Tab-separated table of C-alpha atoms in Angstrom:
chain	number	residue	atom	x	y	z
A	988	UNK	CA	-23.011	-57.275	0.507
A	989	UNK	CA	-19.324	-56.753	-0.177
A	990	UNK	CA	-17.355	-59.998	-0.169
A	991	UNK	CA	-13.923	-59.013	1.139
A	992	UNK	CA	-12.165	-62.233	0.157
A	993	UNK	CA	-13.459	-62.050	-3.387
A	994	UNK	CA	-12.434	-58.392	-3.618
A	995	UNK	CA	-8.943	-59.229	-2.288
A	996	UNK	CA	-8.591	-62.045	-4.807
A	997	UNK	CA	-9.662	-59.735	-7.625
A	998	UNK	CA	-7.203	-57.071	-6.434
A	999	UNK	CA	-4.380	-59.612	-6.449
A	1000	UNK	CA	-5.323	-60.707	-9.954
A	1001	UNK	CA	-5.258	-57.123	-11.149
A	1002	UNK	CA	-1.904	-56.570	-9.446
A	1003	UNK	CA	-0.424	-59.600	-11.195
A	1004	UNK	CA	-1.980	-58.851	-14.571
A	1005	UNK	CA	-1.734	-55.092	-14.779
A	1006	UNK	CA	-0.090	-53.278	-11.880
A	1007	UNK	CA	2.962	-55.524	-11.747
A	1008	UNK	CA	3.570	-54.754	-15.409
A	1009	UNK	CA	3.375	-51.017	-14.734
A	1010	UNK	CA	5.786	-51.351	-11.832
A	1011	UNK	CA	8.255	-53.173	-14.081
A	1012	UNK	CA	8.076	-50.288	-16.519
A	1013	UNK	CA	8.473	-47.877	-13.575
A	1014	UNK	CA	11.754	-49.521	-12.601
A	1015	UNK	CA	12.949	-49.264	-16.198
A	1016	UNK	CA	12.114	-45.570	-16.301
A	1017	UNK	CA	15.773	-44.491	-15.835
A	1018	UNK	CA	16.421	-46.085	-19.235
A	1019	UNK	CA	14.190	-43.513	-20.897
A	1020	UNK	CA	15.653	-40.540	-19.023
A	1021	UNK	CA	19.212	-41.531	-19.983
A	1022	UNK	CA	18.749	-42.484	-23.649
A	1023	UNK	CA	15.859	-40.196	-24.684
A	1024	UNK	CA	16.178	-36.423	-24.375
A	1025	UNK	CA	13.400	-34.350	-22.723
A	1026	UNK	CA	12.189	-32.756	-25.986
A	1027	UNK	CA	11.689	-36.160	-27.666
A	1028	UNK	CA	10.065	-37.666	-24.621
A	1029	UNK	CA	7.828	-34.609	-24.362
A	1030	UNK	CA	6.738	-35.155	-27.992
A	1031	UNK	CA	5.926	-38.797	-27.205
A	1032	UNK	CA	4.009	-37.821	-24.073
A	1033	UNK	CA	2.010	-35.292	-26.088
A	1034	UNK	CA	1.129	-37.911	-28.716
A	1035	UNK	CA	0.159	-40.394	-26.010
A	1036	UNK	CA	-2.103	-37.749	-24.503
A	1037	UNK	CA	-3.824	-37.184	-27.866
A	1038	UNK	CA	-4.393	-40.937	-28.261
A	1039	UNK	CA	-5.994	-41.047	-24.818
A	1040	UNK	CA	-8.407	-38.380	-26.039
A	1041	UNK	CA	-9.227	-39.517	-29.568
A	1042	UNK	CA	-9.432	-43.322	-29.167
A	1043	UNK	CA	-12.026	-43.347	-26.337
A	1044	UNK	CA	-14.135	-40.783	-28.208
A	1045	UNK	CA	-13.988	-42.612	-31.543
A	1046	UNK	CA	-14.888	-45.923	-29.895
A	1047	UNK	CA	-17.317	-44.211	-27.439
A	1048	UNK	CA	-15.578	-46.071	-24.612
A	1049	UNK	CA	-17.737	-49.045	-25.503
A	1050	UNK	CA	-15.636	-51.251	-23.217
A	1051	UNK	CA	-17.080	-49.517	-20.136
A	1052	UNK	CA	-20.632	-50.190	-21.293
A	1053	UNK	CA	-19.694	-53.771	-22.218
A	1054	UNK	CA	-18.388	-54.499	-18.748
A	1055	UNK	CA	-21.244	-52.804	-16.868
A	1056	UNK	CA	-24.025	-54.371	-18.984
A	1057	UNK	CA	-22.467	-57.839	-18.712
A	1058	UNK	CA	-23.431	-57.946	-15.032
A	1059	UNK	CA	-27.070	-57.858	-16.101
A	1060	UNK	CA	-26.547	-61.074	-18.104
A	1061	UNK	CA	-25.958	-64.542	-16.698
A	1062	UNK	CA	-25.672	-66.709	-19.818
A	1063	UNK	CA	-22.502	-66.903	-21.916
A	1064	UNK	CA	-24.591	-66.470	-25.059
A	1065	UNK	CA	-25.868	-63.119	-23.803
A	1066	UNK	CA	-22.342	-61.975	-22.937
A	1067	UNK	CA	-21.091	-62.918	-26.409
A	1068	UNK	CA	-24.018	-60.987	-27.860
A	1069	UNK	CA	-22.889	-57.893	-25.962
A	1070	UNK	CA	-19.354	-58.370	-27.304
A	1071	UNK	CA	-20.747	-58.758	-30.843
A	1072	UNK	CA	-22.561	-55.436	-30.530
A	1073	UNK	CA	-19.411	-53.873	-29.104
A	1074	UNK	CA	-17.483	-55.034	-32.170
A	1075	UNK	CA	-20.064	-53.330	-34.393
A	1076	UNK	CA	-19.384	-50.069	-32.590
A	1077	UNK	CA	-15.637	-50.689	-32.971
A	1078	UNK	CA	-15.922	-51.044	-36.744
A	1079	UNK	CA	-17.395	-47.565	-36.899
A	1080	UNK	CA	-14.801	-46.426	-34.371
A	1081	UNK	CA	-11.888	-47.378	-36.648
A	1082	UNK	CA	-13.231	-45.077	-39.343
A	1083	UNK	CA	-13.887	-42.182	-36.939
A	1084	UNK	CA	-10.501	-42.569	-35.218
A	1085	UNK	CA	-8.589	-42.509	-38.523
A	1086	UNK	CA	-10.350	-39.331	-39.654
A	1087	UNK	CA	-9.882	-37.516	-36.343
A	1088	UNK	CA	-6.192	-38.414	-36.097
A	1089	UNK	CA	-5.634	-37.324	-39.703
A	1090	UNK	CA	-7.169	-33.929	-38.970
A	1091	UNK	CA	-5.195	-33.478	-35.751
A	1092	UNK	CA	-1.945	-34.422	-37.487
A	1093	UNK	CA	-2.441	-31.584	-39.974
A	1094	UNK	CA	-2.007	-29.176	-37.057
A	1095	UNK	CA	0.314	-31.095	-34.719
A	1096	UNK	CA	2.675	-32.648	-37.319
A	1097	UNK	CA	3.585	-35.611	-35.123
A	1098	UNK	CA	6.847	-37.478	-35.446
A	1099	UNK	CA	6.166	-41.091	-36.494
A	1100	UNK	CA	2.503	-40.399	-37.297
A	1101	UNK	CA	1.866	-43.877	-38.767
A	1102	UNK	CA	3.176	-45.513	-35.585
A	1103	UNK	CA	0.923	-43.266	-33.510
A	1104	UNK	CA	-2.104	-44.126	-35.665
A	1105	UNK	CA	-1.535	-47.874	-35.284
A	1106	UNK	CA	-0.791	-47.569	-31.590
A	1107	UNK	CA	-4.115	-45.809	-30.990
A	1108	UNK	CA	-6.059	-48.578	-32.739
A	1109	UNK	CA	-4.191	-51.226	-30.769
A	1110	UNK	CA	-4.889	-49.246	-27.595
A	1111	UNK	CA	-8.660	-49.317	-28.226
A	1112	UNK	CA	-8.879	-53.003	-29.130
A	1113	UNK	CA	-6.730	-53.920	-26.141
A	1114	UNK	CA	-9.413	-52.422	-23.923
A	1115	UNK	CA	-12.183	-54.293	-25.725
A	1116	UNK	CA	-10.375	-57.631	-25.450
A	1117	UNK	CA	-9.168	-57.132	-21.872
A	1118	UNK	CA	-12.662	-56.136	-20.757
A	1119	UNK	CA	-14.047	-59.163	-22.575
A	1120	UNK	CA	-11.883	-61.378	-20.381
A	1121	UNK	CA	-13.301	-59.516	-17.373
A	1122	UNK	CA	-16.843	-59.984	-18.705
A	1123	UNK	CA	-16.391	-63.739	-18.272
A	1124	UNK	CA	-14.539	-63.158	-14.962
A	1125	UNK	CA	-11.639	-65.061	-16.495
A	1126	UNK	CA	-8.974	-63.582	-14.255
A	1127	UNK	CA	-6.337	-66.150	-15.194
A	1128	UNK	CA	-6.590	-65.137	-18.836
A	1129	UNK	CA	-6.514	-61.476	-17.920
A	1130	UNK	CA	-3.360	-61.964	-15.852
A	1131	UNK	CA	-1.516	-64.157	-18.323
A	1132	UNK	CA	-2.220	-61.968	-21.348
A	1133	UNK	CA	-1.281	-58.806	-19.426
A	1134	UNK	CA	1.994	-60.275	-18.174
A	1135	UNK	CA	2.861	-61.507	-21.669
A	1136	UNK	CA	2.167	-58.036	-23.062
A	1137	UNK	CA	4.458	-56.467	-20.460
A	1138	UNK	CA	7.350	-58.896	-20.840
A	1139	UNK	CA	7.405	-58.559	-24.613
A	1140	UNK	CA	7.107	-54.770	-24.666
A	1141	UNK	CA	9.726	-54.249	-21.927
A	1142	UNK	CA	12.262	-56.610	-23.529
A	1143	UNK	CA	11.739	-54.963	-26.921
A	1144	UNK	CA	12.130	-51.524	-25.338
A	1145	UNK	CA	15.525	-52.444	-23.911
A	1146	UNK	CA	16.725	-54.105	-27.116
A	1147	UNK	CA	15.563	-51.338	-29.455
A	1148	UNK	CA	16.757	-48.430	-27.280
A	1149	UNK	CA	20.037	-49.792	-25.904
A	1150	UNK	CA	21.297	-52.018	-28.723
A	1151	UNK	CA	19.667	-50.527	-31.841
A	1152	UNK	CA	19.755	-46.931	-30.540
A	1153	UNK	CA	16.145	-46.203	-31.489
A	1154	UNK	CA	14.492	-43.104	-30.086
A	1155	UNK	CA	10.828	-42.799	-29.010
A	1156	UNK	CA	9.864	-44.941	-32.011
A	1157	UNK	CA	10.860	-47.913	-29.856
A	1158	UNK	CA	8.117	-47.060	-27.343
A	1159	UNK	CA	5.420	-47.232	-30.027
A	1160	UNK	CA	6.673	-50.388	-31.740
A	1161	UNK	CA	7.233	-52.401	-28.570
A	1162	UNK	CA	3.836	-51.369	-27.165
A	1163	UNK	CA	1.956	-52.379	-30.324
A	1164	UNK	CA	3.668	-55.769	-30.535
A	1165	UNK	CA	2.912	-56.471	-26.867
A	1166	UNK	CA	-0.746	-55.484	-27.298
A	1167	UNK	CA	-1.181	-57.595	-30.434
A	1168	UNK	CA	0.139	-60.661	-28.598
A	1169	UNK	CA	-2.248	-60.000	-25.709
A	1170	UNK	CA	-5.188	-59.758	-28.131
A	1171	UNK	CA	-4.156	-62.987	-29.881
A	1172	UNK	CA	-4.026	-64.871	-26.559
A	1173	UNK	CA	-7.475	-63.646	-25.480
A	1174	UNK	CA	-8.938	-64.394	-28.915
A	1175	UNK	CA	-7.446	-67.880	-28.894
A	1176	UNK	CA	-9.036	-68.599	-25.512
A	1177	UNK	CA	-12.435	-66.879	-25.817
A	1178	UNK	CA	-12.983	-67.129	-29.590
A	1179	UNK	CA	-14.632	-63.720	-29.735
A	1180	UNK	CA	-14.497	-63.514	-33.529
A	1181	UNK	CA	-15.776	-67.091	-33.923
A	1182	UNK	CA	-18.703	-66.263	-31.633
A	1183	UNK	CA	-19.551	-63.113	-33.573
A	1184	UNK	CA	-23.128	-63.596	-34.800
A	1185	UNK	CA	-24.903	-61.352	-37.284
A	1186	UNK	CA	-28.193	-62.362	-35.684
A	1187	UNK	CA	-26.963	-61.027	-32.338
A	1188	UNK	CA	-26.620	-57.495	-33.676
A	1189	UNK	CA	-29.289	-55.478	-31.931
A	1190	UNK	CA	-29.341	-51.757	-32.536
A	1191	UNK	CA	-31.510	-51.203	-29.468
A	1192	UNK	CA	-28.778	-52.750	-27.294
A	1193	UNK	CA	-26.139	-50.723	-29.131
A	1194	UNK	CA	-28.201	-47.600	-28.500
A	1195	UNK	CA	-28.455	-48.373	-24.769
A	1196	UNK	CA	-24.722	-49.063	-24.519
A	1197	UNK	CA	-23.791	-45.925	-26.421
A	1198	UNK	CA	-26.224	-43.871	-24.335
A	1199	UNK	CA	-24.475	-45.191	-21.223
A	1200	UNK	CA	-21.047	-44.344	-22.659
A	1201	UNK	CA	-21.653	-40.903	-24.188
A	1202	UNK	CA	-21.477	-39.022	-20.858
A	1203	UNK	CA	-18.216	-40.882	-20.193
A	1204	UNK	CA	-16.916	-39.703	-23.587
A	1205	UNK	CA	-17.820	-36.111	-22.779
A	1206	UNK	CA	-16.056	-36.614	-19.456
A	1207	UNK	CA	-13.023	-37.917	-21.382
A	1208	UNK	CA	-12.967	-34.767	-23.517
A	1209	UNK	CA	-13.283	-32.627	-20.414
A	1210	UNK	CA	-10.644	-34.691	-18.638
A	1211	UNK	CA	-8.285	-34.151	-21.554
A	1212	UNK	CA	-8.892	-30.410	-21.167
A	1213	UNK	CA	-7.454	-30.992	-17.703
A	1214	UNK	CA	-4.386	-33.202	-18.236
A	1215	UNK	CA	-3.833	-33.220	-22.003
A	1216	UNK	CA	-4.538	-29.534	-22.515
A	1217	UNK	CA	-1.914	-28.686	-19.915
A	1218	UNK	CA	0.690	-30.432	-22.075
A	1219	UNK	CA	-0.367	-28.335	-25.073
A	1220	UNK	CA	-0.103	-25.137	-23.024
A	1221	UNK	CA	3.352	-26.081	-21.717
A	1222	UNK	CA	4.469	-27.001	-25.245
A	1223	UNK	CA	3.212	-23.762	-26.832
A	1224	UNK	CA	3.933	-21.249	-24.073
A	1225	UNK	CA	6.940	-22.712	-22.266
A	1226	UNK	CA	8.715	-25.278	-24.480
A	1227	UNK	CA	9.193	-28.949	-25.421
A	1228	UNK	CA	11.918	-29.353	-22.799
A	1229	UNK	CA	9.441	-28.450	-20.046
A	1230	UNK	CA	6.905	-30.883	-21.548
A	1231	UNK	CA	9.525	-33.571	-21.029
A	1232	UNK	CA	10.059	-32.478	-17.412
A	1233	UNK	CA	6.323	-32.547	-16.787
A	1234	UNK	CA	6.073	-35.982	-18.429
A	1235	UNK	CA	8.707	-37.369	-16.045
A	1236	UNK	CA	7.075	-35.828	-12.973
A	1237	UNK	CA	3.678	-37.087	-14.088
A	1238	UNK	CA	4.934	-40.635	-14.679
A	1239	UNK	CA	6.492	-40.723	-11.222
A	1240	UNK	CA	3.294	-39.356	-9.699
A	1241	UNK	CA	1.261	-41.996	-11.519
A	1242	UNK	CA	2.452	-44.579	-8.982
A	1243	UNK	CA	-0.439	-43.254	-6.848
A	1244	UNK	CA	-2.822	-44.159	-9.649
A	1245	UNK	CA	-1.185	-47.569	-9.933
A	1246	UNK	CA	-1.660	-48.267	-6.217
A	1247	UNK	CA	-5.254	-47.037	-6.146
A	1248	UNK	CA	-6.083	-48.851	-9.386
A	1249	UNK	CA	-5.457	-52.176	-7.615
A	1250	UNK	CA	-8.342	-51.409	-5.289
A	1251	UNK	CA	-10.418	-49.702	-7.969
A	1252	UNK	CA	-10.303	-52.814	-10.137
A	1253	UNK	CA	-11.554	-54.956	-7.247
A	1254	UNK	CA	-14.090	-52.347	-6.191
A	1255	UNK	CA	-15.330	-51.944	-9.762
A	1256	UNK	CA	-16.282	-55.606	-9.957
A	1257	UNK	CA	-17.579	-55.737	-6.371
A	1258	UNK	CA	-19.727	-52.624	-6.848
A	1259	UNK	CA	-21.300	-53.995	-10.028
A	1260	UNK	CA	-22.011	-57.286	-8.279
A	1261	UNK	CA	-23.784	-55.265	-5.549
A	1262	UNK	CA	-25.775	-53.242	-8.094
A	1263	UNK	CA	-29.047	-54.898	-7.052
A	1264	UNK	CA	-28.234	-55.065	-3.326
A	1265	UNK	CA	-30.466	-52.755	-1.281
A	1266	UNK	CA	-27.772	-52.351	1.399
A	1267	UNK	CA	-25.036	-51.193	-0.961
A	1268	UNK	CA	-25.410	-47.511	-0.024
A	1269	UNK	CA	-24.389	-48.277	3.554
A	1270	UNK	CA	-21.052	-49.484	2.189
A	1271	UNK	CA	-20.670	-46.310	0.116
A	1272	UNK	CA	-20.755	-44.180	3.276
A	1273	UNK	CA	-17.743	-45.745	4.996
A	1274	UNK	CA	-15.945	-46.524	1.751
A	1275	UNK	CA	-15.426	-42.886	0.668
A	1276	UNK	CA	-14.067	-41.823	4.077
A	1277	UNK	CA	-11.582	-44.698	4.152
A	1278	UNK	CA	-10.514	-43.974	0.582
A	1279	UNK	CA	-9.749	-40.315	1.278
A	1280	UNK	CA	-7.690	-41.070	4.383
A	1281	UNK	CA	-5.777	-43.761	2.527
A	1282	UNK	CA	-5.084	-41.373	-0.359
A	1283	UNK	CA	-3.749	-38.648	1.923
A	1284	UNK	CA	-1.303	-40.984	3.690
A	1285	UNK	CA	-0.088	-42.602	0.460
A	1286	UNK	CA	0.382	-39.208	-1.215
A	1287	UNK	CA	2.255	-37.754	1.778
A	1288	UNK	CA	4.676	-40.668	1.915
A	1289	UNK	CA	5.164	-40.750	-1.852
A	1290	UNK	CA	6.096	-37.059	-1.979
A	1291	UNK	CA	8.894	-37.640	0.533
A	1292	UNK	CA	9.958	-40.951	-1.033
A	1293	UNK	CA	10.352	-39.485	-4.519
A	1294	UNK	CA	12.435	-36.582	-3.153
A	1295	UNK	CA	14.772	-39.190	-1.600
A	1296	UNK	CA	15.269	-41.310	-4.735
A	1297	UNK	CA	15.037	-38.598	-7.407
A	1298	UNK	CA	18.747	-37.659	-7.681
A	1299	UNK	CA	19.756	-41.312	-8.079
A	1300	UNK	CA	16.821	-42.559	-10.152
A	1301	UNK	CA	16.327	-39.919	-12.851
A	1302	UNK	CA	18.853	-38.916	-15.525
A	1303	UNK	CA	20.737	-35.623	-15.029
A	1304	UNK	CA	18.970	-33.842	-17.889
A	1305	UNK	CA	15.615	-34.246	-16.090
A	1306	UNK	CA	16.672	-33.079	-12.587
A	1307	UNK	CA	14.745	-29.785	-12.825
A	1308	UNK	CA	11.514	-31.806	-12.778
A	1309	UNK	CA	11.883	-32.289	-9.004
A	1310	UNK	CA	10.428	-28.812	-8.342
A	1311	UNK	CA	6.990	-29.741	-9.690
A	1312	UNK	CA	6.765	-33.158	-7.989
A	1313	UNK	CA	4.488	-32.227	-5.020
A	1314	UNK	CA	1.856	-30.385	-7.080
A	1315	UNK	CA	1.890	-33.134	-9.705
A	1316	UNK	CA	1.464	-35.918	-7.130
A	1317	UNK	CA	-1.350	-34.132	-5.289
A	1318	UNK	CA	-3.163	-33.446	-8.557
A	1319	UNK	CA	-2.805	-37.022	-9.772
A	1320	UNK	CA	-3.954	-38.334	-6.372
A	1321	UNK	CA	-7.052	-36.136	-6.312
A	1322	UNK	CA	-7.893	-37.251	-9.828
A	1323	UNK	CA	-7.378	-40.924	-8.934
A	1324	UNK	CA	-9.793	-40.686	-6.006
A	1325	UNK	CA	-12.317	-38.794	-8.153
A	1326	UNK	CA	-12.096	-41.619	-10.713
A	1327	UNK	CA	-12.547	-44.139	-7.922
A	1328	UNK	CA	-15.717	-42.388	-6.746
A	1329	UNK	CA	-17.027	-42.292	-10.331
A	1330	UNK	CA	-17.395	-46.080	-10.117
A	1331	UNK	CA	-20.237	-45.500	-7.661
A	1332	UNK	CA	-22.051	-43.336	-10.211
A	1333	UNK	CA	-21.501	-45.985	-12.886
A	1334	UNK	CA	-22.892	-48.672	-10.564
A	1335	UNK	CA	-26.084	-46.644	-10.290
A	1336	UNK	CA	-25.965	-46.052	-14.093
A	1337	UNK	CA	-25.904	-42.313	-13.422
A	1338	UNK	CA	-22.971	-41.268	-15.572
A	1339	UNK	CA	-24.229	-37.739	-16.257
A	1340	UNK	CA	-22.645	-36.254	-13.114
A	1341	UNK	CA	-19.293	-37.790	-14.069
A	1342	UNK	CA	-19.600	-35.675	-17.196
A	1343	UNK	CA	-20.862	-32.538	-15.411
A	1344	UNK	CA	-18.156	-32.503	-12.736
A	1345	UNK	CA	-15.384	-33.062	-15.269
A	1346	UNK	CA	-16.692	-30.290	-17.534
A	1347	UNK	CA	-16.686	-27.793	-14.652
A	1348	UNK	CA	-13.140	-28.731	-13.597
A	1349	UNK	CA	-11.887	-28.561	-17.180
A	1350	UNK	CA	-13.383	-25.099	-17.714
A	1351	UNK	CA	-11.489	-23.870	-14.655
A	1352	UNK	CA	-8.249	-25.377	-15.975
A	1353	UNK	CA	-8.671	-23.946	-19.480
A	1354	UNK	CA	-9.547	-20.505	-18.103
A	1355	UNK	CA	-6.458	-20.300	-15.878
A	1356	UNK	CA	-3.765	-22.296	-17.702
A	1357	UNK	CA	-2.607	-19.730	-20.277
A	1358	UNK	CA	-2.329	-17.000	-17.638
A	1359	UNK	CA	-0.420	-19.269	-15.245
A	1360	UNK	CA	1.911	-20.457	-18.045
A	1361	UNK	CA	2.801	-16.897	-19.063
A	1362	UNK	CA	3.209	-15.758	-15.478
A	1363	UNK	CA	4.845	-18.732	-13.737
A	1364	UNK	CA	5.912	-21.185	-16.470
A	1365	UNK	CA	5.538	-24.923	-16.049
A	1366	UNK	CA	5.119	-24.574	-12.271
A	1367	UNK	CA	2.076	-22.374	-12.796
A	1368	UNK	CA	0.464	-24.841	-15.206
A	1369	UNK	CA	1.040	-27.759	-12.838
A	1370	UNK	CA	-0.403	-25.902	-9.829
A	1371	UNK	CA	-3.439	-24.871	-11.902
A	1372	UNK	CA	-3.972	-28.476	-12.934
A	1373	UNK	CA	-3.657	-29.619	-9.317
A	1374	UNK	CA	-6.270	-27.077	-8.278
A	1375	UNK	CA	-8.617	-28.237	-11.066
A	1376	UNK	CA	-8.290	-31.894	-10.051
A	1377	UNK	CA	-9.075	-30.958	-6.440
A	1378	UNK	CA	-12.212	-29.155	-7.654
A	1379	UNK	CA	-13.175	-32.304	-9.586
A	1380	UNK	CA	-12.812	-34.414	-6.445
A	1381	UNK	CA	-14.745	-31.935	-4.287
A	1382	UNK	CA	-17.639	-31.831	-6.768
A	1383	UNK	CA	-17.996	-35.605	-6.770
A	1384	UNK	CA	-17.668	-35.720	-2.987
A	1385	UNK	CA	-20.392	-33.091	-2.669
A	1386	UNK	CA	-22.691	-35.186	-4.840
A	1387	UNK	CA	-22.002	-38.333	-2.794
A	1388	UNK	CA	-22.659	-36.437	0.460
A	1389	UNK	CA	-25.885	-34.992	-0.901
A	1390	UNK	CA	-27.270	-38.079	-2.653
A	1391	UNK	CA	-25.841	-41.028	-0.718
A	1392	UNK	CA	-25.430	-39.549	2.761
A	1393	UNK	CA	-21.647	-39.993	2.758
A	1394	UNK	CA	-19.847	-38.264	5.632
A	1395	UNK	CA	-16.159	-37.717	6.424
A	1396	UNK	CA	-14.746	-38.613	9.831
A	1397	UNK	CA	-12.513	-36.396	11.971
A	1398	UNK	CA	-9.537	-38.637	11.193
A	1399	UNK	CA	-9.521	-37.311	7.632
A	1400	UNK	CA	-8.390	-33.875	8.905
A	1401	UNK	CA	-5.351	-35.464	10.570
A	1402	UNK	CA	-4.301	-37.307	7.401
A	1403	UNK	CA	-4.826	-34.153	5.312
A	1404	UNK	CA	-2.674	-32.118	7.724
A	1405	UNK	CA	0.080	-34.758	7.424
A	1406	UNK	CA	-0.050	-34.374	3.655
A	1407	UNK	CA	0.464	-30.612	3.918
A	1408	UNK	CA	3.401	-31.144	6.306
A	1409	UNK	CA	5.041	-33.500	3.784
A	1410	UNK	CA	4.938	-30.739	1.135
A	1411	UNK	CA	6.629	-28.277	3.529
A	1412	UNK	CA	9.344	-30.818	4.347
A	1413	UNK	CA	9.869	-31.549	0.633
A	1414	UNK	CA	10.961	-27.974	-0.049
A	1415	UNK	CA	12.488	-27.242	3.340
A	1416	UNK	CA	14.910	-30.190	3.621
A	1417	UNK	CA	17.399	-30.318	0.752
A	1418	UNK	CA	19.349	-33.382	1.908
A	1419	UNK	CA	17.389	-36.427	0.682
A	1420	UNK	CA	18.876	-38.714	3.346
A	1421	UNK	CA	17.474	-36.568	6.170
A	1422	UNK	CA	14.001	-37.081	4.709
A	1423	UNK	CA	14.081	-40.776	5.653
A	1424	UNK	CA	13.206	-39.780	9.239
A	1425	UNK	CA	9.912	-37.991	8.423
A	1426	UNK	CA	9.101	-40.805	5.977
A	1427	UNK	CA	9.322	-43.381	8.790
A	1428	UNK	CA	7.301	-41.096	11.098
A	1429	UNK	CA	4.592	-40.732	8.446
A	1430	UNK	CA	4.428	-44.508	8.028
A	1431	UNK	CA	4.026	-45.021	11.789
A	1432	UNK	CA	1.295	-42.384	12.083
A	1433	UNK	CA	-0.494	-43.838	9.047
A	1434	UNK	CA	-0.564	-47.299	10.598
A	1435	UNK	CA	-1.843	-45.882	13.888
A	1436	UNK	CA	-4.523	-43.822	12.150
A	1437	UNK	CA	-5.676	-46.719	9.960
A	1438	UNK	CA	-5.466	-49.287	12.778
A	1439	UNK	CA	-9.209	-49.394	13.470
A	1440	UNK	CA	-9.961	-49.840	9.784
A	1441	UNK	CA	-7.399	-52.622	9.462
A	1442	UNK	CA	-8.854	-54.384	12.505
A	1443	UNK	CA	-12.357	-54.124	11.043
A	1444	UNK	CA	-11.182	-55.596	7.730
A	1445	UNK	CA	-9.402	-58.442	9.524
A	1446	UNK	CA	-12.564	-59.234	11.501
A	1447	UNK	CA	-14.671	-59.332	8.363
A	1448	UNK	CA	-12.018	-61.458	6.636
A	1449	UNK	CA	-12.237	-64.064	9.403
A	1450	UNK	CA	-16.037	-64.033	9.336
A	1451	UNK	CA	-16.015	-64.930	5.640
A	1452	UNK	CA	-14.120	-68.186	6.189
């Protein structure tokens, strides 16, 4: 059964080691919008999107398989063996990644291509090392290395941008240095390279891990045809300036992902620990309903909150991005919940539907994006993407309802209606200060609506003493 105290502890660890670092970067975001123009930042965001496509494919997202399969092993020797086999996949991944990025660069002609190439490799190995710390449930190491990475990269960002007047090159350099330090710390503690054993290489295990990961890779490609493809369409049919506006709106909206990722990290571990528990499906039923209500309230309040702070928080050259905030936040929220639900499929080792649902949603996005870009500009692309993410969420919900007996309570309708009202108020009220009233009202209603759930969690918390 789900251990609430353990899940809360894991969530706190993730907050300290990962989310806190993202929030620090969030508060430094005005630095980027003042010193880096929208076209440059749009180019960086496009490159970052390509890395998020190519690196997971080249390395077949072996870190996901590593983490999931580690819960089937109890001995440290077996866990190190899994890491050894993951490293073998990574060696091949370096070669594949370099070739794919070289081919893509022939068409895209990236600025600072060498920096992008190195950043992508660092990105992949960061995942392998961070997940290795999670394999051993070494949360202290995970936290410390993540915080160190953040402090170094943030400080370097400020120094390189403000004092040395670097452009987006500073974002690549500072990120790589921070990641390398994180990898060094984890290696120093876990001795992953020292524990690499040729005798542990087992191509049957590698085959099983890759088989587990391939549907996730296809899902990554399809997911990129959702988010990443939209950037390409905006760049080619609207302009680099609009890519920069979308990048800003998307980064602000990603705070939803940051909040949900705290719980997803804890749930990910808790779900895998329950993988052999016969009663786990009972938890699935209530979990999905609670998640959806929580998402609706958080999204509704965030839409209003960002409208309040936007004029004071974002540089003047990015102010036009405010118009696409609601659609961007709703799309990102729907995608975050869909990703959350995918953990349930991974727990059951049924990753094929993750792939299928993402492929369907991506086809819809690809089919409609060019038309919407030509007809409505960046707003059309963003609304199309939002619609595609909602389809993705609905497909995964349908599967959970059909296969696991999940059902949605009546309270979900109320939270969804509140979300729609927040969008109306966003465009209707121009004075940001007046929006503080509906924000407070939303918070009060959210607490009332979630009261029963909070009371249930408190009761279970006390029972676990």
